[in-house]
PDB file of C-alpha atoms in Angstrom:
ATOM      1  CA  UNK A   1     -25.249 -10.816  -2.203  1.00  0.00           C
ATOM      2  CA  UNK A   2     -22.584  -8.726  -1.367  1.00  0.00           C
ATOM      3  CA  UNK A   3     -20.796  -5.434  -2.892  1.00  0.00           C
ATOM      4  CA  UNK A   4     -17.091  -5.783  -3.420  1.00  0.00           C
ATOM      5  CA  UNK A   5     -13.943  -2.860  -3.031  1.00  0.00           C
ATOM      6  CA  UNK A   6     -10.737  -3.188  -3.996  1.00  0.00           C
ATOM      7  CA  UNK A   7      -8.357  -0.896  -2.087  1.00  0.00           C
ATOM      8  CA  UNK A   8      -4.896  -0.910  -3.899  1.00  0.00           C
ATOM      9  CA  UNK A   9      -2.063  -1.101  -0.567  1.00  0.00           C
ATOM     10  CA  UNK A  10       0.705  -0.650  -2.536  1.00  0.00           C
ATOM     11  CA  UNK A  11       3.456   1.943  -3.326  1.00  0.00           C
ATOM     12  CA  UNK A  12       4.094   2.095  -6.897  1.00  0.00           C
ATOM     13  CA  UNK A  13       7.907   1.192  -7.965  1.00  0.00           C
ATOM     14  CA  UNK A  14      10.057   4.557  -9.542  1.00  0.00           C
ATOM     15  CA  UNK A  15      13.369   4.752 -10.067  1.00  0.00           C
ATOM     16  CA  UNK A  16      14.803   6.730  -6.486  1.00  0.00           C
ATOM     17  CA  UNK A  17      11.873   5.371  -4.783  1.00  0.00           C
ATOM     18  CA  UNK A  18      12.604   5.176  -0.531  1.00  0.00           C
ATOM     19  CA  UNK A  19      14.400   2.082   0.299  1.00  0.00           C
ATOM     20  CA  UNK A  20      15.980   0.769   3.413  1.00  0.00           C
ATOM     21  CA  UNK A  21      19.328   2.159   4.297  1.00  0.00           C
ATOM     22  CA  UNK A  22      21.816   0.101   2.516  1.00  0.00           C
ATOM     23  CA  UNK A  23      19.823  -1.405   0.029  1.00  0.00           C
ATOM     24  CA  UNK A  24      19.764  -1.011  -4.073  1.00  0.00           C
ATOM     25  CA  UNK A  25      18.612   1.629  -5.083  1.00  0.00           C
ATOM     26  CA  UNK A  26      15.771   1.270  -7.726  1.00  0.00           C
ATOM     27  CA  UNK A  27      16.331   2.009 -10.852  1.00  0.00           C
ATOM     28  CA  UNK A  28      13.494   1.758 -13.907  1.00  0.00           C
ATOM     29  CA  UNK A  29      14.061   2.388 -17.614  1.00  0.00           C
ATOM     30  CA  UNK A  30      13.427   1.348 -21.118  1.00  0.00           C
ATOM     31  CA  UNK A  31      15.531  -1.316 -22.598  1.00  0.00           C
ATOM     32  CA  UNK A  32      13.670  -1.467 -26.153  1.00  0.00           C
ATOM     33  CA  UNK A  33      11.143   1.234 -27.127  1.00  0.00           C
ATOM     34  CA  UNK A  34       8.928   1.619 -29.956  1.00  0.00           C
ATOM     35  CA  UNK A  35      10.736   3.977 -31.642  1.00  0.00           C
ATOM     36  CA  UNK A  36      14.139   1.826 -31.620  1.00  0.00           C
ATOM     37  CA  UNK A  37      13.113  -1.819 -31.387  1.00  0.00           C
ATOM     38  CA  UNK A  38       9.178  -1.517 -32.149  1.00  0.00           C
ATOM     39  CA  UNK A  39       8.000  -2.510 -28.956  1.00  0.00           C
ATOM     40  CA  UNK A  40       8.320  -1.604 -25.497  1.00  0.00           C
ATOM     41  CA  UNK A  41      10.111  -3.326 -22.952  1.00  0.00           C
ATOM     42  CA  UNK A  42      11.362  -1.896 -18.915  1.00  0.00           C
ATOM     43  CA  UNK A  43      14.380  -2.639 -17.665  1.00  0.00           C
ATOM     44  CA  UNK A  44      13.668  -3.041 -13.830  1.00  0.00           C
ATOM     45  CA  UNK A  45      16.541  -2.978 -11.487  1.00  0.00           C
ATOM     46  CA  UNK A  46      16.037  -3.602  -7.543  1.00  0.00           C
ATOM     47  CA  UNK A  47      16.330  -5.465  -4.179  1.00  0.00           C
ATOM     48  CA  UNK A  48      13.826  -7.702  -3.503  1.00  0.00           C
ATOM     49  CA  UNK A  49      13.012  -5.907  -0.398  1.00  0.00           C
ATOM     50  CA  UNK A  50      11.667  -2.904  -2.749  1.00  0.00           C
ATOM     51  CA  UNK A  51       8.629  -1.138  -2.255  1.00  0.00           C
ATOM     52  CA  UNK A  52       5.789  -2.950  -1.034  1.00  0.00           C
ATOM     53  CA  UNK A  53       7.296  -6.291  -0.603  1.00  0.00           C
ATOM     54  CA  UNK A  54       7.249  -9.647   1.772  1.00  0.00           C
ATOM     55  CA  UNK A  55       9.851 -11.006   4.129  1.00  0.00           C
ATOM     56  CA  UNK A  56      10.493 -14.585   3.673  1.00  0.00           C
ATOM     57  CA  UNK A  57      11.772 -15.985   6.984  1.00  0.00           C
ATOM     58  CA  UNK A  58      14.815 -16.468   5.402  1.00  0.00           C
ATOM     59  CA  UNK A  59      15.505 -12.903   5.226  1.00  0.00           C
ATOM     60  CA  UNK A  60      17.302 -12.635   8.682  1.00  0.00           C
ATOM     61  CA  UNK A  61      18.681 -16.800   8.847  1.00  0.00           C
ATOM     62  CA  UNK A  62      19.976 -18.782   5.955  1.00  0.00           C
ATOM     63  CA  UNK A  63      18.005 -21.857   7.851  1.00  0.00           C
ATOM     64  CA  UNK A  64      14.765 -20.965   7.134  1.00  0.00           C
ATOM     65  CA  UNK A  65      12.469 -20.799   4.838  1.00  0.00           C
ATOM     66  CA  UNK A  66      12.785 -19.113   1.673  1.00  0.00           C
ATOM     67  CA  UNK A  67       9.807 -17.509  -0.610  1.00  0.00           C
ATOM     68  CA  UNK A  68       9.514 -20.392  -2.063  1.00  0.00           C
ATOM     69  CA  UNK A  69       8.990 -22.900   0.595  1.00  0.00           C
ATOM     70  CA  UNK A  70       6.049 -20.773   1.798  1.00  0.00           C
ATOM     71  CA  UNK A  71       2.714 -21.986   1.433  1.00  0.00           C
ATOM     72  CA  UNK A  72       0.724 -19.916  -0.900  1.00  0.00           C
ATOM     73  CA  UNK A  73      -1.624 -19.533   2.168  1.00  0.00           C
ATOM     74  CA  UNK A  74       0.387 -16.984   3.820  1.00  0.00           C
ATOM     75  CA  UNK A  75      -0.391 -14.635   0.854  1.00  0.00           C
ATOM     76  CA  UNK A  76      -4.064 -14.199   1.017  1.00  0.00           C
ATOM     77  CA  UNK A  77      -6.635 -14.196   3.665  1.00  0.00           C
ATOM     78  CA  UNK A  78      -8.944 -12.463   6.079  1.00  0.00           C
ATOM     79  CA  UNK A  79      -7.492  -9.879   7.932  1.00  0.00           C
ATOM     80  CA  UNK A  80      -7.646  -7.760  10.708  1.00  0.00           C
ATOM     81  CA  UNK A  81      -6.344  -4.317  10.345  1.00  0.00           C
ATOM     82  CA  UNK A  82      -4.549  -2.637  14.113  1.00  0.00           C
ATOM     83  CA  UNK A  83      -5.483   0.681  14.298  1.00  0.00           C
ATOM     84  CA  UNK A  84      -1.954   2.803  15.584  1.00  0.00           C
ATOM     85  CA  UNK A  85      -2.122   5.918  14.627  1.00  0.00           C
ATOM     86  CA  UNK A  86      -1.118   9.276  15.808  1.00  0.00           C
ATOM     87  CA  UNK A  87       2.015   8.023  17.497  1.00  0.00           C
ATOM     88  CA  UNK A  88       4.778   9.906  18.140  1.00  0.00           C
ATOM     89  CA  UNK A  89       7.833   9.175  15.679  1.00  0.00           C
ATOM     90  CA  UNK A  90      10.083   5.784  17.014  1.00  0.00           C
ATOM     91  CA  UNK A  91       7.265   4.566  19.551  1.00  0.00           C
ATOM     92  CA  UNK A  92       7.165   1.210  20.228  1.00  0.00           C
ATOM     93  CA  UNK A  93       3.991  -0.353  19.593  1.00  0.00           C
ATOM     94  CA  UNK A  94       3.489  -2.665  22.448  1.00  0.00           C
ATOM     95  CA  UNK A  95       1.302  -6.451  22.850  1.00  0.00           C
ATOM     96  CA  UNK A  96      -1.494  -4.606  24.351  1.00  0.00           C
ATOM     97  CA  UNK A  97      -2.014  -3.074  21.110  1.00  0.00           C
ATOM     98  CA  UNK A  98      -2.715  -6.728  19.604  1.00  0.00           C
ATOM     99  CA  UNK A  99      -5.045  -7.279  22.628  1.00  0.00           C
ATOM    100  CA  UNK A 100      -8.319  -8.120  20.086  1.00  0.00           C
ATOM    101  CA  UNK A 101      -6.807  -9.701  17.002  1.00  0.00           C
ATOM    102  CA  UNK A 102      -8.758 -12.944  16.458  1.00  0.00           C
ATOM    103  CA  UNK A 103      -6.472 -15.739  15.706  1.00  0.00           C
ATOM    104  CA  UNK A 104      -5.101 -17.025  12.900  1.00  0.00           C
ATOM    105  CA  UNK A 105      -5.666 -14.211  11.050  1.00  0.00           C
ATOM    106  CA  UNK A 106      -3.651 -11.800   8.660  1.00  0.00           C
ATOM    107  CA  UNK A 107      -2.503  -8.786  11.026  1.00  0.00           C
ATOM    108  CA  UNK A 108      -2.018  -5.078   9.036  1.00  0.00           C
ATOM    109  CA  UNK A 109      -0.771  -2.352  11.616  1.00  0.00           C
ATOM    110  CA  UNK A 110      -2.020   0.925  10.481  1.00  0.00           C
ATOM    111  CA  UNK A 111       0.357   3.301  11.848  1.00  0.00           C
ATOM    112  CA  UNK A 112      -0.306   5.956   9.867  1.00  0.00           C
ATOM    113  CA  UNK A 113       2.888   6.221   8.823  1.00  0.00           C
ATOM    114  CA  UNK A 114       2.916   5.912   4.674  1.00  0.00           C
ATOM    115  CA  UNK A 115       1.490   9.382   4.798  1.00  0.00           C
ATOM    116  CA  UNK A 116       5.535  10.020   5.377  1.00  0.00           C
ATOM    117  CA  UNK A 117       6.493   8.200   2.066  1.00  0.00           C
ATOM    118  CA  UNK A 118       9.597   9.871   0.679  1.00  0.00           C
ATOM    119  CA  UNK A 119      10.412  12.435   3.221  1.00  0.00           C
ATOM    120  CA  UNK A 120      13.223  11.537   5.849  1.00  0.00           C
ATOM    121  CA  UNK A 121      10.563  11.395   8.425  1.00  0.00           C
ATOM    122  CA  UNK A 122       9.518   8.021   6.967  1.00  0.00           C
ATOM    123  CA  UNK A 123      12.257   6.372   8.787  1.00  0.00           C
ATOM    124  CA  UNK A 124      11.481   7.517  12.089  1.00  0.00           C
ATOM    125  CA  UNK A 125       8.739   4.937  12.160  1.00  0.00           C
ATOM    126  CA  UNK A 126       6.662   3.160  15.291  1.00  0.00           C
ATOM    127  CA  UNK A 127       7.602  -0.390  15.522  1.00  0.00           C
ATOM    128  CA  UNK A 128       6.385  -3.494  17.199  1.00  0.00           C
ATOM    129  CA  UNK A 129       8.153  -4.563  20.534  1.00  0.00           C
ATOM    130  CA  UNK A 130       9.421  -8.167  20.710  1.00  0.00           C
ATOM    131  CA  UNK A 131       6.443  -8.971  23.149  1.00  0.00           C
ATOM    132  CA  UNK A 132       4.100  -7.821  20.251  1.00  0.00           C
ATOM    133  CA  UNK A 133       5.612 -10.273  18.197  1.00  0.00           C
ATOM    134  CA  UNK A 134       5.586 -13.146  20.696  1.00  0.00           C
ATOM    135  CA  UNK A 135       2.316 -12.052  21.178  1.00  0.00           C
ATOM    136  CA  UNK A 136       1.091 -12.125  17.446  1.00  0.00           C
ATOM    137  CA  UNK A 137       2.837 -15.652  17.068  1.00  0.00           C
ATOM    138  CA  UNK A 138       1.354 -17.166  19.972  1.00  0.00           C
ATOM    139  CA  UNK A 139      -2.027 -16.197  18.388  1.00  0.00           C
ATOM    140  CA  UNK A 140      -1.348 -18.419  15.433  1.00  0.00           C
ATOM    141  CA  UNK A 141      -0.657 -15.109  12.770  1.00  0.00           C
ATOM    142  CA  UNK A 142       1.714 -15.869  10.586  1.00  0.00           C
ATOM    143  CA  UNK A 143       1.300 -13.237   8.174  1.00  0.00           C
ATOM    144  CA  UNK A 144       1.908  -9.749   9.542  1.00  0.00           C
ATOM    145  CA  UNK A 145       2.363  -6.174   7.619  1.00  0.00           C
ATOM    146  CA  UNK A 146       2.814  -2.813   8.520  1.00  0.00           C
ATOM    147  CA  UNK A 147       2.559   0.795   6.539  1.00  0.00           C
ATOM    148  CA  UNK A 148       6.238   1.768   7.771  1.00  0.00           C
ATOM    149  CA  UNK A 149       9.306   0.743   6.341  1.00  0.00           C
ATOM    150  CA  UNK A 150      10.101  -1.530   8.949  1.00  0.00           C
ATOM    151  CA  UNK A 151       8.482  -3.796  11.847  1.00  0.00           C
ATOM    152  CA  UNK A 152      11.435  -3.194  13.615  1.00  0.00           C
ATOM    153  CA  UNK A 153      13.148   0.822  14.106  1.00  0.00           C
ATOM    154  CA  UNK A 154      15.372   2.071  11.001  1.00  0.00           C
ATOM    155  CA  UNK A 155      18.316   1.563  11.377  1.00  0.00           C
ATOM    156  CA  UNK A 156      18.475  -1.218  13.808  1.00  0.00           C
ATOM    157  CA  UNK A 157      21.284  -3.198  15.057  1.00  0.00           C
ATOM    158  CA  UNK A 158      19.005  -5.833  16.023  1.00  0.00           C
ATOM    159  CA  UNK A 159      15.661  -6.919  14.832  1.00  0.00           C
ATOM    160  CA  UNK A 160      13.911  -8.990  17.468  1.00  0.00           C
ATOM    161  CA  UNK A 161       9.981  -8.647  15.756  1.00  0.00           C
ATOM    162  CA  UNK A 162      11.755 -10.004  12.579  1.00  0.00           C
ATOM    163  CA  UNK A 163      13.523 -12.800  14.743  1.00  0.00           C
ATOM    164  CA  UNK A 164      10.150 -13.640  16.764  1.00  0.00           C
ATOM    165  CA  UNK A 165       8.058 -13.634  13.529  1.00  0.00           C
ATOM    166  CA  UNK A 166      10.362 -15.272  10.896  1.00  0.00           C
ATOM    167  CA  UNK A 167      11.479 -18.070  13.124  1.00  0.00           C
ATOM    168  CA  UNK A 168       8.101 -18.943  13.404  1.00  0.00           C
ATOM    169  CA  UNK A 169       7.705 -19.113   9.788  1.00  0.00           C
ATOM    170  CA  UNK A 170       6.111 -16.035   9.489  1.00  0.00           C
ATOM    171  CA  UNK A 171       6.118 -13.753   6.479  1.00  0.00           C
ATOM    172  CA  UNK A 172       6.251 -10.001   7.326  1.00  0.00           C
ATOM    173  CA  UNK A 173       4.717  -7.210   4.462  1.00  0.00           C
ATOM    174  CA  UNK A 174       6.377  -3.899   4.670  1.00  0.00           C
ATOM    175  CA  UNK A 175       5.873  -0.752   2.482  1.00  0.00           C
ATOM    176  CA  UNK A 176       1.686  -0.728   2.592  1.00  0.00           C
ATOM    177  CA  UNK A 177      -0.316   1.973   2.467  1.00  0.00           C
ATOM    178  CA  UNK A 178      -3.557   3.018   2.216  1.00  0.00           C
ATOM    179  CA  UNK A 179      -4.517   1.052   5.457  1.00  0.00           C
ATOM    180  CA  UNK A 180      -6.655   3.856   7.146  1.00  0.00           C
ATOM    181  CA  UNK A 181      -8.887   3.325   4.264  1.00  0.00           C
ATOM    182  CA  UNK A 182      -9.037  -0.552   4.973  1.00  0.00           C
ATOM    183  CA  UNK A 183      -9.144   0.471   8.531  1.00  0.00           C
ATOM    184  CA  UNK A 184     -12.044   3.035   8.366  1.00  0.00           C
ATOM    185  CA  UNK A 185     -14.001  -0.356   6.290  1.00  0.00           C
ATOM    186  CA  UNK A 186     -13.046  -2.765   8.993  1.00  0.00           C
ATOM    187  CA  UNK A 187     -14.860  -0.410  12.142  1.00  0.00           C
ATOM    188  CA  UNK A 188     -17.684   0.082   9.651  1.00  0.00           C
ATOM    189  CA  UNK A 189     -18.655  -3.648   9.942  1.00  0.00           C
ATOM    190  CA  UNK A 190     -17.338  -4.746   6.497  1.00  0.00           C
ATOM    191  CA  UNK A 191     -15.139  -7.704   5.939  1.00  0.00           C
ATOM    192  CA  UNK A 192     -11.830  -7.508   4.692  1.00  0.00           C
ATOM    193  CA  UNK A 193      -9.826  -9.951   2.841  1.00  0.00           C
ATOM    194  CA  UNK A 194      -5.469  -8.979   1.553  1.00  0.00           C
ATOM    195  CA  UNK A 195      -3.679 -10.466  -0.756  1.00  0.00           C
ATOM    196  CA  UNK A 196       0.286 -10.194  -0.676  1.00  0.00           C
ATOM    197  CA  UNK A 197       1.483 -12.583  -3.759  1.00  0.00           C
ATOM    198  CA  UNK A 198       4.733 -12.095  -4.396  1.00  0.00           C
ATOM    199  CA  UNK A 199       6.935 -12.787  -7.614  1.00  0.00           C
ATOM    200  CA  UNK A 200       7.994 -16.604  -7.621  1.00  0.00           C
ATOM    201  CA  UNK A 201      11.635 -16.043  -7.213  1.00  0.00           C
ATOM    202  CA  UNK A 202      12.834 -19.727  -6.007  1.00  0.00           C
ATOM    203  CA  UNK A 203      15.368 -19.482  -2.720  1.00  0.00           C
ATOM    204  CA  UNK A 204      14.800 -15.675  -2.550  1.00  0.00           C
ATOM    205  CA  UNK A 205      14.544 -13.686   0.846  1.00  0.00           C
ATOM    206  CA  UNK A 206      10.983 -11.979  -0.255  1.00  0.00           C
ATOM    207  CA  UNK A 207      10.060 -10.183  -3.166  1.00  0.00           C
ATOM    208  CA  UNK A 208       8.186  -7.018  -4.360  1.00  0.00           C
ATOM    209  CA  UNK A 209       4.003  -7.512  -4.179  1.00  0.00           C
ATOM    210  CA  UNK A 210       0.819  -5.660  -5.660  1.00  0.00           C
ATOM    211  CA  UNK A 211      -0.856  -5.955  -2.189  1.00  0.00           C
ATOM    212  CA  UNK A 212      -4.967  -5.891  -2.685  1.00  0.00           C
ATOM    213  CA  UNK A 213      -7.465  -5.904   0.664  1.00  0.00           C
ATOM    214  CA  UNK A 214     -10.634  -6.720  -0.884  1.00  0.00           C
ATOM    215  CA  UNK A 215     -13.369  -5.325   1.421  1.00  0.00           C
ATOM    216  CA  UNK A 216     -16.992  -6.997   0.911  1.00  0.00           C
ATOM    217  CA  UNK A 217     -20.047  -4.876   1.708  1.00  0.00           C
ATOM    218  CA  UNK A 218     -23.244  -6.516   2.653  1.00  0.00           C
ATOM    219  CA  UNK A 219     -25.963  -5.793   0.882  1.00  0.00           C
ATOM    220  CA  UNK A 220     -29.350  -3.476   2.418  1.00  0.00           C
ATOM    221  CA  UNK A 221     -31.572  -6.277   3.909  1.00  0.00           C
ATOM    222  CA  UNK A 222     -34.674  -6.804   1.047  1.00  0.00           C
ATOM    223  CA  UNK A 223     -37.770  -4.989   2.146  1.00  0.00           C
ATOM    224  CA  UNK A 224     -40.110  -7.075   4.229  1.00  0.00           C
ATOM    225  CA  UNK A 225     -43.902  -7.309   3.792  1.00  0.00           C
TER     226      UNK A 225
END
């Protein structure tokens, strides 16, 4: 038997919530209300690369695969959480990093980085390298998220860990937080299993998610005689 936690690794969605330069701005309000209509109903305006969200590979070419074509797989998993914290703001975060993440697996980089979350200093972000990426592909992971705005630096003229990772059909989750939490569970011997479903918007470039890491907790051992 074993104890389950569920550790929520999402940012909740408010209207002038941080988004990536150049994107929508969210915007949240009622469209009926009890008082008015007698019931309550949001309207929810937004990019679909809003708060805690997934990349479809699509995202940076129009020949891959949207959210849509993913397999549902790609979502939910076991994971292995990177520990990179305490870097210094823009620092690349390099293969060697990636050195001991078993393959296959979902990869979460824990950069510390969502303790930033709606100051200016959240764009100055670590990021992987392209190597990382390459890396991280080569490994078999196709599902990859980070707690930083952005896999690759903000702003970027280029974005070769999105290139490396969606071309291989990855899907990249952006926005967590909460991952020291998951991390601090992962070196205490606990397992750790994320879940990134994302709205079912057919042909869409990614979509918001309520990311979960579901961390199971063996049971003491039964008393022996």
């Amino acid at each position: 038997m074993t104890a389950v936690r569920l550790i929520d690794l999402s940012v909740p969605l408010a209207t002038g919530m941080p988004v990536y330069p150049g994107d929508p701005q969210v915007r949240i309000g009622p469209a009926l209300t009890m008082e008015r209509d007698g019931i309550n109903v949001l309207h929810l305006d937004m990019g679909s690369q809003s708060g805690t969200h997934v990349d479809a590979p699509s995202h940076i070419d129009d020949a891959l695969l949207t959210l849509d074509q993913l397999p549902l797989e790609r979502f939910d998993g076991p994971a292995h959480v990177v520990d990179a914290r305490g870097l210094a703001p823009r620092t690349p975060i390099g293969a060697e990093a990636f050195a001991d993440v078993p393959d296959g697996c979902m990869v979460l980089i824990a950069t510390g980085w969502s303790a930033h979350w709606g100051t200016d200093s959240y764009l100055e972000h670590p990021y992987l390298t392209e190597a990382a990426a390459v890396l991280l592909v080569a490994r078999g992971v196709r599902t990859v998220g980070i707690d930083a705005l952005s896999v690759d630096p903000t702003p970027a003229e280029d974005f070769p860990a999105h290139r490396v990772l969606c071309t291989a059909g990855a899907v990249i989750s952006e926005n967590l937080t909460n991952l020291g939490e998951v991390l601090d569970a992962q070196q205490a011997g606990h397992g750790v299993h994320v879940s990134l479903f994302p709205l079912s918007l057919p042909g869409a470039d990614g979509a918001p998610v309520r990311a979960v890491a579901r961390v199971t907790e063996p049971a003491p051992p039964a008393d022996t005689v």
